Coordinates of N, CA and C in Angstrom, one line a residue:
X1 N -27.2 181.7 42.7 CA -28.6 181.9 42.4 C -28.7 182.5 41.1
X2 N -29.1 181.8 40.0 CA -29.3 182.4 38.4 C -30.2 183.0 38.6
X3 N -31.3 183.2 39.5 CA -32.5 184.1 39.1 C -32.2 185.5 39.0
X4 N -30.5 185.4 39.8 CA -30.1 186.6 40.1 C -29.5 187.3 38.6
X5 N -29.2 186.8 37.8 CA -28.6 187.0 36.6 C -29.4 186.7 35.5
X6 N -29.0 187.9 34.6 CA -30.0 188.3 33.3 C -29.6 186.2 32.4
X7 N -30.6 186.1 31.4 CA -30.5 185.3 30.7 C -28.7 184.8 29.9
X8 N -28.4 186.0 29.7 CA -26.9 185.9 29.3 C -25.9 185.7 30.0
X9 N -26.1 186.1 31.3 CA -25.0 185.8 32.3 C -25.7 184.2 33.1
X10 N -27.0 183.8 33.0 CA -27.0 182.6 33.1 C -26.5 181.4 32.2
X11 N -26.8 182.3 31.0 CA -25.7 180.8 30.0 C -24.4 180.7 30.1
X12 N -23.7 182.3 30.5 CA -22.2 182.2 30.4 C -21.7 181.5 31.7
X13 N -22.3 181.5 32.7 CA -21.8 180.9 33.6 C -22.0 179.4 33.9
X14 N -22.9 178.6 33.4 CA -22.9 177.4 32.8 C -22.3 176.9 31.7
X15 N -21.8 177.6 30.7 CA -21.1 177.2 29.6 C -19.4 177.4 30.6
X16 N -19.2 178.0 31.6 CA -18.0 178.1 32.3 C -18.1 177.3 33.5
X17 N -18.7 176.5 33.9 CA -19.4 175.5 34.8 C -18.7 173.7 34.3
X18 N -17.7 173.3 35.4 CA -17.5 171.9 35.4 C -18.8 171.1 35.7
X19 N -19.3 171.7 36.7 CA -20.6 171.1 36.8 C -21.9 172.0 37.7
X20 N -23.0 171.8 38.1 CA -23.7 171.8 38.7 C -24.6 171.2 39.7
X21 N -24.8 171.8 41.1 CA -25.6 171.4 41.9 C -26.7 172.0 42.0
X22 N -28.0 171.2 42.5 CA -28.8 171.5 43.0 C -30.3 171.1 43.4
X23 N -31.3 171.5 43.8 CA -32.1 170.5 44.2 C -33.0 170.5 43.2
X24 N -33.8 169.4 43.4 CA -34.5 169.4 41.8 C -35.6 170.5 41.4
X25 N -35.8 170.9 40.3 CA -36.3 171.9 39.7 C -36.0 172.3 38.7
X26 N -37.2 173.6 38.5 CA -36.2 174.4 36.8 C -35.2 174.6 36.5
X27 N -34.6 175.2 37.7 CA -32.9 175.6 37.6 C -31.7 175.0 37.0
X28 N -32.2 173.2 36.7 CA -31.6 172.5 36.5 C -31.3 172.2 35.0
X29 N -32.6 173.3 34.1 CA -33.1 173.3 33.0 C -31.5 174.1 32.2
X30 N -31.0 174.8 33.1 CA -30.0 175.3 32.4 C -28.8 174.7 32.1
X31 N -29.1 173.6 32.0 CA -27.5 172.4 31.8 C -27.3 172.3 30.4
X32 N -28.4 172.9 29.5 CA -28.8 172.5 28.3 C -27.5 173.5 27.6
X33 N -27.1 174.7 28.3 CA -26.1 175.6 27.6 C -24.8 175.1 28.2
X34 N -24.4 173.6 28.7 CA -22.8 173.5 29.0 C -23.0 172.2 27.7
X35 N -21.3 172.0 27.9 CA -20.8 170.7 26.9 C -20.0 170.1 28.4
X36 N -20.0 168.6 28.6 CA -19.3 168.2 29.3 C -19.5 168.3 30.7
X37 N -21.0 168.5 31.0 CA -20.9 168.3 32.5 C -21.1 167.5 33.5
X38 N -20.8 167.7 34.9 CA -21.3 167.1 36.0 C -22.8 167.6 36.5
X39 N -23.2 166.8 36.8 CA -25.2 167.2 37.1 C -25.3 166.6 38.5
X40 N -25.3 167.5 39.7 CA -25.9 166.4 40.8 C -27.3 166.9 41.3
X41 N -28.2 166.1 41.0 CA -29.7 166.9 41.4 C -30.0 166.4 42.9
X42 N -30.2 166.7 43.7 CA -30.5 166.8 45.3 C -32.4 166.6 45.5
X43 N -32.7 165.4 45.9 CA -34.2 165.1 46.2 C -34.1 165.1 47.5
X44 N -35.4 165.5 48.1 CA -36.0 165.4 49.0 C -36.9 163.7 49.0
X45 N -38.4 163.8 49.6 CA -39.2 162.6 49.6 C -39.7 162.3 48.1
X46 N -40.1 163.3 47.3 CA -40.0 162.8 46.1 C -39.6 162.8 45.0
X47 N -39.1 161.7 44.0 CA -38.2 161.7 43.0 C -38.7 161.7 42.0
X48 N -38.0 162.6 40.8 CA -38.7 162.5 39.4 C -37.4 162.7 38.8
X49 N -37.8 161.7 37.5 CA -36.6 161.8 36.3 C -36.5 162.2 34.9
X50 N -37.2 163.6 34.8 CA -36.9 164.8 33.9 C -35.3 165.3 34.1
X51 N -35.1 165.5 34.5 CA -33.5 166.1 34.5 C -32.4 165.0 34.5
X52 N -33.0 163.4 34.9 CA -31.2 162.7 34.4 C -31.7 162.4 33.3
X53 N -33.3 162.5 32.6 CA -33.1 162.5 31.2 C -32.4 163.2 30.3
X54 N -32.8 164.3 30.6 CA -32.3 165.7 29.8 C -30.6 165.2 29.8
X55 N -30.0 165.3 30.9 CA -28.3 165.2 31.1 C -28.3 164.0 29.8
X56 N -28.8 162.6 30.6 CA -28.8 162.0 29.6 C -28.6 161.7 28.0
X57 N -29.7 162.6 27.3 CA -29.8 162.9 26.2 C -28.7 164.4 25.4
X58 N -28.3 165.4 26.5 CA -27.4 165.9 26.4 C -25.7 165.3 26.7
X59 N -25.7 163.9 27.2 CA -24.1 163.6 27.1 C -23.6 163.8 28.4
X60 N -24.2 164.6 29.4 CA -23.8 165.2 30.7 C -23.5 163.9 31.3
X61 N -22.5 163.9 32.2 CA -22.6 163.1 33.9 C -23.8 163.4 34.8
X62 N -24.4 162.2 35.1 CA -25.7 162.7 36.2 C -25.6 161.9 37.3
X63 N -25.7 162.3 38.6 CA -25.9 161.7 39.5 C -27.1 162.2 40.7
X64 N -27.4 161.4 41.1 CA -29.2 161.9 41.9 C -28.2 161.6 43.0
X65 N -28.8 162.6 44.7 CA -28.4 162.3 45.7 C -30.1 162.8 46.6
X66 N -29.9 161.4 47.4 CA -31.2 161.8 47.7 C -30.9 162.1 49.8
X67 N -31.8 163.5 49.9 CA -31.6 163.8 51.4 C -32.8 163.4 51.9
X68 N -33.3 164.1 52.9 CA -34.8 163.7 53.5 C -36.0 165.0 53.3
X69 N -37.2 164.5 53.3 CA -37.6 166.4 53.4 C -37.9 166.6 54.9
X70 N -37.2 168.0 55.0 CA -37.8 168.4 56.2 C -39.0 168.5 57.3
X71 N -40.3 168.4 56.7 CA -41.1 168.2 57.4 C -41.6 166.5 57.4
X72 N -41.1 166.0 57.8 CA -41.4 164.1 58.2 C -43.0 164.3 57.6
X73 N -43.6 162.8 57.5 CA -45.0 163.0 57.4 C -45.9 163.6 55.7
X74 N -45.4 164.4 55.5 CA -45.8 165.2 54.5 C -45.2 164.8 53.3
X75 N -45.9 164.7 52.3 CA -44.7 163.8 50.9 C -45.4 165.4 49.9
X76 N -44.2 166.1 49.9 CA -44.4 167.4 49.3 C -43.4 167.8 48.4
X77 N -43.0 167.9 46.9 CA -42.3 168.0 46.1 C -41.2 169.8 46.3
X78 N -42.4 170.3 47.0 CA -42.0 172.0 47.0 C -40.9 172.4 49.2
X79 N -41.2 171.1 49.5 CA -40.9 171.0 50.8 C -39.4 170.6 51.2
X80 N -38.8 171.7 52.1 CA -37.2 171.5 52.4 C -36.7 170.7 51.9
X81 N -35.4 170.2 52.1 CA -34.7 168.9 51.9 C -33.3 169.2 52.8
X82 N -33.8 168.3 53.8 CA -32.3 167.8 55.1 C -31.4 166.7 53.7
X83 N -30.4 167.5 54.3 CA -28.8 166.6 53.5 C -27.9 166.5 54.8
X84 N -27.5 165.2 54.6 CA -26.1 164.4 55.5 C -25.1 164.9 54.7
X85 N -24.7 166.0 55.9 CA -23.6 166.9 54.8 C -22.4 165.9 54.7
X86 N -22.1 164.8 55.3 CA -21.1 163.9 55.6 C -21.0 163.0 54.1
X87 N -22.6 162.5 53.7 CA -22.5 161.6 52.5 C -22.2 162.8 51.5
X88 N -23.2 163.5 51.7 CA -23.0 164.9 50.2 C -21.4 165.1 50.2
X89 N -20.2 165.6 50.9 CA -18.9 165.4 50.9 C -18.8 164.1 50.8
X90 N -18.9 162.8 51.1 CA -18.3 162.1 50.3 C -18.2 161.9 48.7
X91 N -20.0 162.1 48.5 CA -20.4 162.2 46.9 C -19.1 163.3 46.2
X92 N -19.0 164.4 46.4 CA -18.7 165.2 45.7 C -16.7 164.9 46.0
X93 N -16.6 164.2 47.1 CA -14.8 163.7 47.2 C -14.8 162.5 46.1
X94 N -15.9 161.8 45.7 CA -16.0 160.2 44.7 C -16.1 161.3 43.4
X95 N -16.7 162.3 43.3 CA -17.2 162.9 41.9 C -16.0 163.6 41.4
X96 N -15.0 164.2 41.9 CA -13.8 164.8 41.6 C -12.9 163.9 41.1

């Protein structure tokens, strides 16, 4: 959780980072302080492509894995996201 760490210990630990997970958002914004990474951004129902740009334009590896959102019905950007923890382990046994 970086919100947990001051600005400086969020860069140093991304600049110390093979890669990063997580679901999509700001958080993702901090890929900008590594060289050389892995990027997997985790979607729910809906998908946006600000962040495999960013990787993109930064040189990063990107890969989108998309889960379901938890409440069926509702197409809500801020709403859970169910992951098949079976494909996510395989993603990450193909990404190594």
């Amino acid at each position: 959780e970086l919100e947990n760490h001051s600005l400086t210990g969020q860069i140093q630990l991304i600049q110390n980072s093979e890669g990063i997970i997580g679901p999509h958002g700001a958080g993702l914004t901090n890929m900008i302080w590594a060289e050389n990474l892995s990027v997997i951004e985790i979607f729910g129902a809906v998908v946006d492509a600000p962040f495999f740009i960013l990787a993109d334009i930064i040189g990063h590896e990107y890969t989108a894995f998309s889960g379901s959102q938890a409440e069926p019905g509702e197409i809500d950007r801020n709403s859970d996201i169910v992951v098949d923890v079976q494909d996510f382990h395989d993603l990450l046994n193909d990404e190594i």
